[in-house]
Amino acid sequence: MSVDQTTVKRVAKLARIAVSDEDAVRMESELNAILGFVEQLSEVDVSGVEPMTSVMPMEMKKRHDVVNDGGKADDIVANAPETTDNYFLVPKVVE
Amino acid sequence: MTDLTSLTIAQARAELDKGSFTSVELTKAYLGAIEAANPAINAYVTVTPEKAIEMAEVADTRIASGAAGPLEGIPLGIKDLFATKGVHTQACSHILDGFKPEYESTVTANLWRDGAVMLGKLNMDEFAMGSSNETSYYGAVKNPWRQDGSDMDLVPGGSSGGSAAAVAANLCAAATATDTGGSIRQPAGLTGTVGIKPTYGRCSRWGTVAFASSLDQAGPIARDVRDAAIMLRSMASVDEKDTTSVDIAVPDYEAAIGQSVKGLKIGIPKEYRVEGMAEEVDQAWTNGIAWLRDAGAEIVDIELPHTRYALPAYYIVAPAEASSNLARYDGVRYGLRVPGKDIVDMYEKTRAAGFGREVQRRIMIGTYVLSAGYYDAYYLRAQKVRTLIKRDFENAFNAGVDAILTPATPSSAFGIGDQEMASDPVKMYMQDIFTVTVNMAGLPGISVPAGLDHKGLPLGLQLIGKPFDEETLFRAGHVIEQAAGSFTPKRWW
């Protein structure tokens, strides 16, 4: 499988990365080089093989459903580019 | 007085205990070395001298009162991937501009609990994506090693290139690093240092910037095998905050050093003899086999038939996980924001400006292989291949093999800005051909220096172990180290 300009732009849209026409041309050839490389997996017989979900055979730990952290709104917004009263500020999303 | 920065952790610890010098003196020696060398090597992206001195003073008090921890007063460098409270933590990416976490990663918290001193944050490939440290927003790191009679700048490997270079150039006693596909072992191999990626689940991932969560593991890069054992004991822990942290007590790894390898069964996988591998890499491997045999180990040929599929499977699984993990960088909660005409435009511009080319490439691949219609053909198939890769190793271990010996890298260090590597991303990916299988199977792997090639550059050997059997790796790694000797670069900086 390989990608064309339209697919590159669609994937970039899904990934929320702005790409210029020039970037898209470069990315097309780079992505196709990688897709060409991974193509060899199609020769592996995977019939009846379970996909790996956890590399170490263990049951996922579950924590108790209790409040064990919190009350630190100032810490949480401390690194935000724009805030007001412990809210993250973003451009208007509702007209 | 000898140069304090040339001492190993074990040596420095003994001298600190005897009172030959203080941690403040040792720390100042390192800060001086960094000031002199960093403009040339670029291993540190930020140095924290005041914090270092403050921590060293506390360490000196603890040593004096007989309450010293296992790393008391030892100055360390920390890869920029680990969250350090109030200190530069940006995964060497532009998109995390100005990020100073309000919390500490579990791994670094463990080190400070044991008395270590932080010198600063170390350079790395952006978000740990790279094998040459050239994708860092802060520029390439120069390998302290150069070819004999040449002044060409070489890469230190990656992604933990700053960690490996700093350890090799005596700019820290040891460093933290992380390994998703070879990012500890490959740079260790290219700089003549020792690096161990422990079993998946051994070191907590809490507070470590995520790249590919099912593969990421922290581990140390150190001057020798003993120091790596000392470091890992402190870095590893059982952590409630990481659901993949495994509930097994951390052993005293240092106790494994010096134990005989007599009777150990060492597997040699023929699939690791790959096309394009330097002849001297093969020679180093042959030497390694002889050293272990001479020390009493039994050498057996083994088969790991799915080895060649590990790298292509990795380049589906790792980008897929990365595309999901890196979705959080959107200009809202931290780091860079580039204004746009609406919120989507802001996201897209921020991510285009904030992520470098390699990171964008991997996010794109990951997004593509997870997108509707392609998931089964790529991601699901890669996860099945991953099961087969792990099964290969299990078969070898079930047949009685205790550890597996392979080369660490297919070549010695290459030049910064290498044109062949730059023109084809897959060429660079081949650097991890021997290391990536280990991440796919979640196993521990150590890289130990094995000699110099004809250009005078270090080559490393890799030992792969059973899950949570890092002790056997330290034991066999030490035998290789004893036979090969240790290697230090000639100072040019």
Coordinates of C-alpha atoms in Angstrom, one line a residue:
Chain A
M1 CA 0.0 0.0 0.0
S2 CA 1.2 3.5 -0.6
V3 CA -0.1 7.0 0.0
D4 CA -0.8 9.9 -2.4
Q5 CA -1.1 13.6 -1.9
T6 CA -4.8 13.4 -1.0
T7 CA -4.1 10.7 1.6
V8 CA -1.2 12.6 3.1
K9 CA -3.3 15.7 3.5
R10 CA -6.2 13.7 5.0
V11 CA -3.8 12.0 7.5
A12 CA -2.3 15.4 8.4
K13 CA -5.8 16.7 9.1
L14 CA -6.5 13.7 11.3
A15 CA -3.2 14.3 13.1
R16 CA -3.9 18.0 13.4
I17 CA -0.6 19.0 11.7
A18 CA -0.7 21.9 9.2
V19 CA 1.1 20.9 6.0
S20 CA 2.0 23.0 3.0
D21 CA 1.8 21.6 -0.5
E22 CA 5.6 21.4 -0.4
D23 CA 5.6 19.5 2.9
A24 CA 3.0 17.1 1.6
V25 CA 5.2 16.2 -1.4
R26 CA 8.2 15.5 0.8
M27 CA 6.1 13.5 3.3
E28 CA 4.5 11.5 0.5
S29 CA 7.9 10.0 -0.5
E30 CA 9.1 9.6 3.1
L31 CA 5.9 7.8 4.2
N32 CA 6.0 5.6 1.2
A33 CA 9.5 4.6 2.0
I34 CA 8.4 3.5 5.5
L35 CA 5.3 1.8 4.2
G36 CA 7.4 0.0 1.7
F37 CA 9.7 -1.2 4.4
V38 CA 6.9 -2.5 6.7
E39 CA 5.2 -4.2 3.7
Q40 CA 7.4 -7.3 4.4
L41 CA 5.2 -8.1 7.4
S42 CA 2.6 -9.4 4.9
E43 CA 4.7 -12.4 4.2
V44 CA 4.4 -13.6 7.9
D45 CA 1.9 -16.3 8.5
V46 CA -0.1 -14.9 11.5
S47 CA -3.1 -17.3 11.2
G48 CA -4.2 -18.4 14.7
V49 CA -1.8 -16.0 16.4
E50 CA -3.1 -13.8 19.2
P51 CA -2.2 -10.1 18.9
M52 CA 0.0 -9.0 21.8
T53 CA -1.9 -6.8 24.3
S54 CA 0.5 -6.9 27.3
V55 CA 4.2 -7.8 27.0
M56 CA 4.4 -9.0 30.6
P57 CA 1.8 -11.6 31.4
M58 CA 0.1 -9.8 34.3
E59 CA -3.3 -8.7 35.3
M60 CA -3.7 -4.9 35.2
K61 CA -3.5 -3.4 38.6
K62 CA -6.6 -1.5 39.7
R63 CA -6.4 1.3 42.2
H64 CA -9.1 1.8 44.8
D65 CA -11.8 4.1 43.7
V66 CA -11.0 6.8 46.2
V67 CA -9.9 10.4 46.0
N68 CA -6.1 10.3 46.5
D69 CA -5.0 13.5 44.9
G70 CA -6.3 16.9 44.0
G71 CA -6.8 20.4 45.2
K72 CA -4.0 21.7 43.1
A73 CA -5.6 23.7 40.3
D74 CA -2.8 26.2 40.4
D75 CA -0.2 23.5 39.7
I76 CA -2.3 22.2 36.8
V77 CA -2.6 25.5 35.0
A78 CA 0.9 26.6 35.9
N79 CA 2.4 25.7 32.5
A80 CA -0.5 26.8 30.3
P81 CA 0.0 29.4 27.6
E82 CA -3.2 31.3 28.5
T83 CA -5.3 31.0 31.6
T84 CA -7.9 32.9 33.6
D85 CA -9.0 31.9 37.1
N86 CA -7.7 28.4 36.8
Y87 CA -9.3 27.9 33.4
F88 CA -7.4 27.1 30.2
L89 CA -8.2 29.7 27.6
V90 CA -8.7 28.7 24.0
P91 CA -10.0 30.5 20.9
K92 CA -13.8 30.7 20.8
V93 CA -15.3 27.3 19.8
V94 CA -19.0 28.1 19.9
E95 CA -20.5 30.8 17.7
Chain B
M1 CA 44.7 15.0 43.6
T2 CA 43.5 12.8 40.7
D3 CA 40.7 14.2 38.5
L4 CA 37.6 13.5 40.5
T5 CA 35.5 13.2 37.4
S6 CA 37.3 10.1 36.2
L7 CA 36.2 8.0 39.2
T8 CA 33.4 5.5 38.8
I9 CA 30.4 5.6 41.2
A10 CA 31.8 2.7 43.2
Q11 CA 35.2 4.5 43.6
A12 CA 33.7 7.9 44.4
R13 CA 31.4 6.3 46.9
A14 CA 34.3 4.6 48.7
E15 CA 36.3 7.8 48.8
L16 CA 33.3 9.9 50.0
D17 CA 32.8 7.4 52.8
K18 CA 36.5 7.7 53.8
G19 CA 36.3 11.5 53.7
S20 CA 39.0 11.8 51.0
F21 CA 36.8 14.6 49.5
T22 CA 33.3 15.9 49.9
S23 CA 30.3 15.7 47.6
V24 CA 30.5 19.5 47.2
E25 CA 34.0 19.1 45.9
L26 CA 33.1 16.3 43.6
T27 CA 30.0 18.2 42.3
K28 CA 32.1 21.3 41.7
A29 CA 34.6 19.2 39.7
Y30 CA 31.8 18.0 37.5
L31 CA 30.3 21.5 37.1
G32 CA 33.7 22.8 36.0
A33 CA 34.1 19.9 33.5
I34 CA 30.6 20.7 32.1
E35 CA 31.4 24.4 31.8
A36 CA 34.6 23.6 29.9
A37 CA 33.2 20.8 27.6
N38 CA 29.6 21.5 27.0
P39 CA 30.0 24.2 24.4
A40 CA 31.8 21.6 22.3
I41 CA 29.9 18.4 23.2
N42 CA 26.3 19.8 23.7
A43 CA 25.4 17.0 26.0
Y44 CA 23.5 19.2 28.5
V45 CA 20.5 21.3 27.5
T46 CA 20.4 22.9 31.0
V47 CA 22.7 22.8 33.9
T48 CA 21.5 23.3 37.5
P49 CA 24.6 24.3 39.5
E50 CA 22.8 25.9 42.4
K51 CA 20.5 22.9 42.9
A52 CA 23.5 20.6 42.5
I53 CA 25.5 22.3 45.2
E54 CA 22.5 22.4 47.5
M55 CA 21.9 18.7 47.1
A56 CA 25.6 18.0 47.6
E57 CA 25.6 19.9 50.8
V58 CA 22.8 17.8 52.1
A59 CA 24.6 14.7 51.0
D60 CA 27.7 15.7 52.9
T61 CA 25.7 16.1 56.0
R62 CA 24.1 12.7 55.6
I63 CA 27.5 11.1 55.0
A64 CA 29.0 12.8 58.1
S65 CA 26.1 11.5 60.2
G66 CA 26.4 8.0 58.9
A67 CA 23.1 8.1 57.1
A68 CA 24.4 7.9 53.6
G69 CA 22.1 6.3 50.9
P70 CA 23.4 4.0 48.1
L71 CA 24.1 7.0 45.8
E72 CA 24.9 9.6 48.4
G73 CA 26.6 12.6 47.0
I74 CA 27.0 11.1 43.4
P75 CA 26.5 13.7 40.7
L76 CA 24.2 12.5 37.9
G77 CA 22.9 13.8 34.5
I78 CA 19.2 13.3 33.8
K79 CA 17.7 12.8 30.3
D80 CA 15.4 15.6 29.4
L81 CA 12.5 13.0 29.2
F82 CA 12.2 12.7 33.0
A83 CA 10.0 15.2 34.8
T84 CA 12.1 17.1 37.3
K85 CA 10.1 19.5 39.5
G86 CA 10.7 23.1 38.6
V87 CA 13.4 22.2 36.1
H88 CA 13.5 22.2 32.2
T89 CA 11.7 19.1 31.0
Q90 CA 11.0 19.3 27.3
A91 CA 11.9 16.0 25.7
C92 CA 14.2 18.2 23.7
S93 CA 11.1 19.4 21.7
H94 CA 10.1 22.9 20.7
I95 CA 6.5 22.1 21.5
L96 CA 7.3 21.8 25.2
D97 CA 8.9 25.3 25.3
G98 CA 9.2 26.5 28.8
F99 CA 7.7 23.4 30.5
K100 CA 8.7 23.1 34.1
P101 CA 6.7 20.3 35.8
E102 CA 5.1 20.7 39.2
Y103 CA 6.0 17.1 40.0
E104 CA 8.9 14.6 40.0
S105 CA 9.2 11.4 38.0
T106 CA 9.3 8.2 40.1
V107 CA 12.7 7.3 38.7
T108 CA 14.4 10.6 39.6
A109 CA 12.6 10.7 42.9
N110 CA 14.1 7.3 43.7
L111 CA 17.6 8.6 42.8
W112 CA 17.2 11.7 45.1
R113 CA 15.9 9.4 47.9
D114 CA 19.1 7.5 47.6
G115 CA 21.2 10.6 47.9
A116 CA 22.2 11.4 44.2
V117 CA 22.9 15.0 43.1
M118 CA 21.4 16.4 39.9
L119 CA 23.8 18.2 37.6
G120 CA 21.3 19.1 34.9
K121 CA 19.2 17.8 32.0
L122 CA 20.7 15.9 29.1
N123 CA 20.2 16.3 25.3
M124 CA 18.3 13.6 23.4
D125 CA 16.5 13.1 20.1
E126 CA 13.1 14.9 20.1
F127 CA 10.6 12.8 22.1
A128 CA 13.3 10.0 22.0
M129 CA 12.7 9.5 18.3
G130 CA 16.0 9.0 16.6
S131 CA 19.3 7.0 16.7
S132 CA 21.8 9.9 16.3
N133 CA 20.6 12.6 18.6
E134 CA 20.3 14.9 15.5
T135 CA 16.5 15.3 15.9
S136 CA 16.9 17.3 19.1
Y137 CA 15.5 20.9 19.0
Y138 CA 18.7 21.8 20.9
G139 CA 21.0 20.6 18.2
A140 CA 23.2 17.5 17.7
V141 CA 25.4 16.1 20.5
K142 CA 29.0 15.4 19.5
N143 CA 30.4 12.0 20.3
P144 CA 33.5 12.4 22.6
W145 CA 35.0 9.7 20.4
R146 CA 36.7 10.6 17.0
Q147 CA 38.3 8.4 14.4
D148 CA 42.1 8.1 14.8
G149 CA 43.7 11.1 13.1
S150 CA 40.4 12.7 12.2
D151 CA 38.6 15.7 13.5
M152 CA 35.2 14.8 11.9
D153 CA 32.3 15.1 14.3
L154 CA 30.5 11.8 15.0
V155 CA 27.1 11.1 16.4
P156 CA 26.9 9.6 19.9
G157 CA 23.9 7.5 18.9
G158 CA 20.4 8.1 20.2
S159 CA 18.0 8.8 21.5
S160 CA 19.9 8.9 24.8
G161 CA 22.9 10.6 23.0
G162 CA 23.4 13.3 25.6
S163 CA 23.4 10.7 28.4
A164 CA 26.0 8.5 26.6
A165 CA 28.2 11.4 25.6
A166 CA 28.1 12.9 29.1
V167 CA 29.1 9.6 30.7
A168 CA 31.9 9.0 28.1
A169 CA 33.3 12.5 28.5
N170 CA 33.2 12.4 32.3
L171 CA 30.5 15.1 32.5
C172 CA 28.5 13.1 35.1
A173 CA 29.2 9.9 37.1
A174 CA 26.3 8.2 35.4
A175 CA 23.1 9.2 33.6
T176 CA 19.5 8.2 33.3
A177 CA 18.3 7.2 29.9
T178 CA 15.3 5.5 28.2
D179 CA 15.0 2.8 25.6
T180 CA 12.0 2.3 23.3
G181 CA 13.8 0.5 20.4
G182 CA 17.5 0.7 21.4
S183 CA 17.9 4.2 22.8
I184 CA 20.0 3.2 25.8
R185 CA 22.0 0.3 24.2
Q186 CA 22.8 1.8 20.8
P187 CA 24.3 5.1 22.2
A188 CA 26.1 3.1 24.9
G189 CA 27.6 0.9 22.1
L190 CA 28.8 4.0 20.1
T191 CA 30.4 5.7 23.1
G192 CA 32.2 2.8 24.9
T193 CA 29.8 3.0 27.9
V194 CA 27.6 0.5 29.5
G195 CA 23.8 0.8 29.2
I196 CA 21.0 -1.5 30.4
K197 CA 17.4 -1.5 29.4
P198 CA 15.7 -3.5 32.1
T199 CA 12.6 -5.7 31.7
Y200 CA 9.4 -3.9 30.8
G201 CA 7.8 -3.0 34.1
R202 CA 11.0 -2.9 36.1
C203 CA 11.3 1.0 36.2
S204 CA 8.2 3.1 36.7
R205 CA 7.2 5.1 33.6
W206 CA 5.4 7.6 35.8
G207 CA 6.6 11.1 35.1
T208 CA 8.6 10.0 32.0
V209 CA 7.4 11.7 28.8
A210 CA 5.6 8.9 26.9
F211 CA 6.7 7.9 23.4
A212 CA 5.4 4.3 22.9
S213 CA 4.0 3.2 26.2
S214 CA 4.2 -0.6 25.6
L215 CA 7.9 -0.4 24.7
D216 CA 9.3 2.5 26.8
Q217 CA 11.6 1.6 29.7
A218 CA 14.1 3.7 31.7
G219 CA 17.6 2.5 32.5
P220 CA 21.0 3.8 33.3
I221 CA 24.1 4.6 31.1
A222 CA 27.3 4.2 33.2
R223 CA 31.1 3.9 33.0
D224 CA 31.2 0.2 33.8
V225 CA 29.0 -2.8 34.6
R226 CA 29.2 -2.3 38.3
D227 CA 28.0 1.3 38.1
A228 CA 25.1 0.3 35.9
A229 CA 24.1 -2.3 38.5
I230 CA 24.3 0.4 41.3
M231 CA 22.2 2.8 39.2
L232 CA 19.5 0.3 38.3
R233 CA 19.0 -0.8 41.8
S234 CA 18.1 2.8 42.7
M235 CA 16.1 3.6 39.6
A236 CA 13.9 0.5 39.7
S237 CA 10.9 0.2 42.0
V238 CA 7.4 -1.1 42.3
D239 CA 5.2 1.9 41.7
E240 CA 1.4 2.2 42.3
K241 CA 1.3 5.1 39.9
D242 CA 2.3 2.9 36.9
T243 CA -0.2 0.1 36.2
T244 CA 2.5 -1.8 34.2
S245 CA 5.0 -1.7 37.1
V246 CA 5.6 -5.3 38.1
D247 CA 5.2 -6.4 41.7
I248 CA 8.7 -8.0 42.1
A249 CA 11.1 -6.7 44.8
V250 CA 14.3 -5.0 43.4
P251 CA 17.3 -7.2 44.0
D252 CA 20.9 -6.0 44.9
Y253 CA 22.2 -6.2 41.3
E254 CA 25.7 -5.4 42.4
A255 CA 25.9 -8.7 44.2
A256 CA 25.7 -10.5 40.8
I257 CA 29.0 -8.9 39.7
G258 CA 32.0 -11.2 40.1
Q259 CA 29.8 -14.4 40.1
S260 CA 31.1 -17.1 37.8
V261 CA 29.4 -17.8 34.5
K262 CA 30.5 -21.4 34.7
G263 CA 27.7 -23.6 33.4
L264 CA 25.6 -20.7 32.0
K265 CA 24.1 -21.5 28.6
I266 CA 24.7 -18.6 26.2
G267 CA 22.6 -18.6 23.0
I268 CA 24.0 -17.3 19.7
P269 CA 21.2 -16.5 17.2
K270 CA 22.3 -16.9 13.6
E271 CA 19.7 -14.4 12.5
Y272 CA 21.7 -11.6 13.9
R273 CA 24.4 -12.1 11.3
V274 CA 22.9 -9.6 8.9
E275 CA 23.8 -8.2 5.5
G276 CA 25.7 -4.9 5.6
M277 CA 27.1 -5.6 9.1
A278 CA 30.7 -4.4 9.5
E279 CA 33.2 -7.2 9.5
E280 CA 34.7 -5.9 12.7
V281 CA 31.3 -6.1 14.4
D282 CA 31.3 -9.8 13.5
Q283 CA 34.8 -10.1 14.9
A284 CA 33.8 -8.5 18.2
W285 CA 30.9 -10.9 18.5
T286 CA 33.3 -13.9 17.9
N287 CA 35.6 -12.4 20.6
G288 CA 32.7 -12.2 23.0
I289 CA 31.7 -15.8 22.4
A290 CA 35.3 -16.9 23.1
W291 CA 35.5 -14.8 26.3
L292 CA 32.4 -16.3 27.7
R293 CA 33.4 -19.8 26.7
D294 CA 36.8 -19.3 28.3
A295 CA 35.1 -18.3 31.5
G296 CA 33.2 -21.5 31.6
A297 CA 29.9 -20.7 29.8
E298 CA 28.4 -23.2 27.4
I299 CA 27.8 -21.7 23.9
V300 CA 24.8 -23.0 22.0
D301 CA 23.5 -22.0 18.6
I302 CA 19.8 -20.9 18.7
E303 CA 17.2 -19.8 16.2
L304 CA 15.1 -16.7 16.5
P305 CA 13.3 -17.0 13.1
H306 CA 11.1 -13.8 13.3
T307 CA 14.0 -11.5 14.1
R308 CA 13.9 -9.8 10.7
Y309 CA 10.3 -8.8 11.2
A310 CA 11.0 -7.0 14.5
L311 CA 12.0 -3.7 12.9
P312 CA 9.1 -3.4 10.5
A313 CA 6.6 -4.4 13.2
Y314 CA 8.3 -1.8 15.5
Y315 CA 7.7 0.9 12.9
I316 CA 4.0 0.3 13.1
V317 CA 3.6 -0.3 16.8
A318 CA 5.8 2.6 18.0
P319 CA 4.4 5.3 15.7
A320 CA 0.9 4.2 16.4
E321 CA 1.4 4.6 20.1
A322 CA 3.3 7.8 19.6
S323 CA 0.5 9.3 17.5
S324 CA -1.9 8.7 20.4
N325 CA 0.5 9.8 23.2
L326 CA 1.5 13.0 21.4
A327 CA -2.1 14.1 20.8
R328 CA -1.9 15.9 24.1
Y329 CA 0.5 18.5 22.7
D330 CA -2.1 20.9 21.3
G331 CA -1.1 24.3 22.7
V332 CA -3.7 24.4 25.4
R333 CA -2.3 23.0 28.6
Y334 CA 1.5 23.5 28.3
G335 CA 4.3 24.5 26.0
L336 CA 4.1 26.2 22.7
R337 CA 1.0 27.9 21.3
V338 CA 0.9 29.4 17.8
P339 CA -2.3 31.5 17.4
G340 CA -4.8 30.6 14.7
K341 CA -8.1 31.8 13.3
D342 CA -10.0 29.2 15.3
I343 CA -9.2 26.4 17.6
V344 CA -8.4 23.8 15.0
D345 CA -6.2 26.2 13.1
M346 CA -4.4 26.9 16.4
Y347 CA -3.9 23.1 17.0
E348 CA -2.6 22.5 13.5
K349 CA -0.2 25.5 13.5
T350 CA 1.1 24.7 16.9
R351 CA 1.8 21.1 16.0
A352 CA 3.4 22.0 12.7
A353 CA 5.7 24.5 14.4
G354 CA 6.3 22.6 17.5
F355 CA 7.2 19.1 16.2
G356 CA 10.3 18.4 14.2
R357 CA 10.3 16.5 11.0
E358 CA 11.1 13.0 12.4
V359 CA 8.3 13.4 15.0
Q360 CA 5.8 14.6 12.4
R361 CA 6.7 11.7 10.2
R362 CA 6.1 9.2 13.0
I363 CA 2.8 10.8 14.0
M364 CA 1.7 10.7 10.4
I365 CA 2.6 7.0 10.1
G366 CA 0.9 6.2 13.3
T367 CA -2.2 8.1 12.4
Y368 CA -2.3 6.3 9.0
V369 CA -1.9 2.8 10.4
L370 CA -4.6 3.3 13.0
S371 CA -7.0 5.0 10.6
A372 CA -10.3 3.3 9.5
G373 CA -9.7 0.6 7.0
Y374 CA -6.0 0.1 7.7
Y375 CA -6.0 -0.9 11.4
D376 CA -6.2 -4.7 10.7
A377 CA -3.7 -4.7 7.8
Y378 CA -1.0 -2.8 9.8
Y379 CA -1.5 -2.5 13.5
L380 CA -3.3 -5.8 14.3
R381 CA -0.9 -7.7 12.1
A382 CA 2.2 -6.0 13.7
Q383 CA 0.8 -7.0 17.2
K384 CA 0.5 -10.6 16.0
V385 CA 4.1 -10.5 14.7
R386 CA 5.1 -9.2 18.1
T387 CA 3.6 -12.3 19.7
L388 CA 5.7 -14.4 17.4
I389 CA 8.9 -12.5 18.2
K390 CA 8.3 -13.0 21.9
R391 CA 7.6 -16.7 21.3
D392 CA 11.0 -17.1 19.6
F393 CA 12.7 -15.9 22.8
E394 CA 10.5 -18.0 25.0
N395 CA 11.4 -21.1 23.0
A396 CA 15.1 -20.4 23.4
F397 CA 14.8 -19.8 27.2
N398 CA 12.6 -22.9 27.6
A399 CA 15.3 -24.9 25.9
G400 CA 17.6 -23.9 28.7
V401 CA 19.3 -20.8 27.4
D402 CA 20.2 -18.4 30.2
A403 CA 21.2 -15.4 28.1
I404 CA 21.7 -14.5 24.4
L405 CA 24.8 -12.7 23.0
T406 CA 24.6 -10.5 20.0
P407 CA 26.3 -7.3 18.6
A408 CA 24.8 -4.1 20.0
T409 CA 24.9 -2.1 16.7
P410 CA 25.6 -2.9 13.0
S411 CA 28.4 -0.4 12.9
S412 CA 30.5 2.0 14.9
A413 CA 29.6 5.7 15.2
F414 CA 28.9 7.6 12.0
G415 CA 29.3 11.2 11.0
I416 CA 26.9 14.1 12.0
G417 CA 24.8 15.0 9.0
D418 CA 25.5 11.7 7.2
Q419 CA 23.9 12.1 3.8
E420 CA 22.9 8.5 3.3
M421 CA 21.1 8.5 6.6
A422 CA 19.5 11.9 6.0
S423 CA 18.1 10.9 2.5
D424 CA 16.4 7.7 3.7
P425 CA 14.7 7.4 7.1
V426 CA 14.8 3.6 6.9
K427 CA 18.7 3.6 6.8
M428 CA 18.7 5.3 10.2
Y429 CA 16.1 2.9 11.5
M430 CA 18.5 0.0 10.7
Q431 CA 20.7 1.2 13.6
D432 CA 18.3 -0.5 16.0
I433 CA 18.2 -3.8 14.1
F434 CA 19.8 -5.7 17.0
T435 CA 18.1 -3.9 19.9
V436 CA 14.5 -3.5 18.8
T437 CA 13.6 -7.2 19.2
V438 CA 14.3 -6.9 22.9
N439 CA 11.7 -4.1 23.4
M440 CA 9.2 -5.9 21.3
A441 CA 9.5 -8.9 23.7
G442 CA 9.8 -6.8 26.8
L443 CA 13.1 -8.4 27.8
P444 CA 16.2 -6.9 29.5
G445 CA 19.2 -6.1 27.4
I446 CA 22.7 -4.7 28.3
S447 CA 25.3 -3.2 26.0
V448 CA 28.9 -3.6 27.1
P449 CA 32.0 -2.3 25.3
A450 CA 33.8 -5.1 23.5
G451 CA 36.7 -3.3 21.8
L452 CA 37.7 -0.7 19.2
D453 CA 37.4 -1.0 15.4
H454 CA 40.3 -0.1 13.0
K455 CA 39.2 3.5 13.1
G456 CA 39.7 3.5 16.9
L457 CA 35.9 3.7 17.6
P458 CA 34.1 1.6 20.2
L459 CA 31.9 -1.4 19.4
G460 CA 29.5 -2.9 21.9
L461 CA 28.1 -6.4 22.5
Q462 CA 24.5 -7.0 23.7
L463 CA 23.4 -9.6 26.2
I464 CA 19.6 -10.4 26.3
G465 CA 18.1 -12.0 29.3
K466 CA 15.0 -13.6 30.6
P467 CA 12.3 -11.4 32.1
F468 CA 13.5 -9.9 35.4
D469 CA 16.8 -11.7 35.2
E470 CA 19.0 -8.6 34.9
E471 CA 21.4 -10.2 37.4
T472 CA 22.5 -12.8 34.8
L473 CA 23.2 -9.8 32.4
F474 CA 25.4 -8.0 35.0
R475 CA 27.2 -11.3 35.7
A476 CA 28.0 -12.2 32.1
G477 CA 28.4 -8.5 31.1
H478 CA 31.1 -8.2 33.8
V479 CA 33.0 -11.2 32.3
I480 CA 33.0 -9.5 28.9
E481 CA 34.2 -6.2 30.5
Q482 CA 37.0 -8.0 32.3
A483 CA 38.2 -9.6 29.1
A484 CA 37.7 -6.6 26.8
G485 CA 38.9 -3.9 29.1
S486 CA 37.6 -0.4 29.3
F487 CA 37.8 2.4 26.8
T488 CA 38.1 6.2 27.2
P489 CA 38.1 8.7 24.4
K490 CA 41.1 11.0 23.8
R491 CA 40.2 14.4 24.9
W492 CA 39.8 17.0 22.0
W493 CA 37.3 19.3 23.5

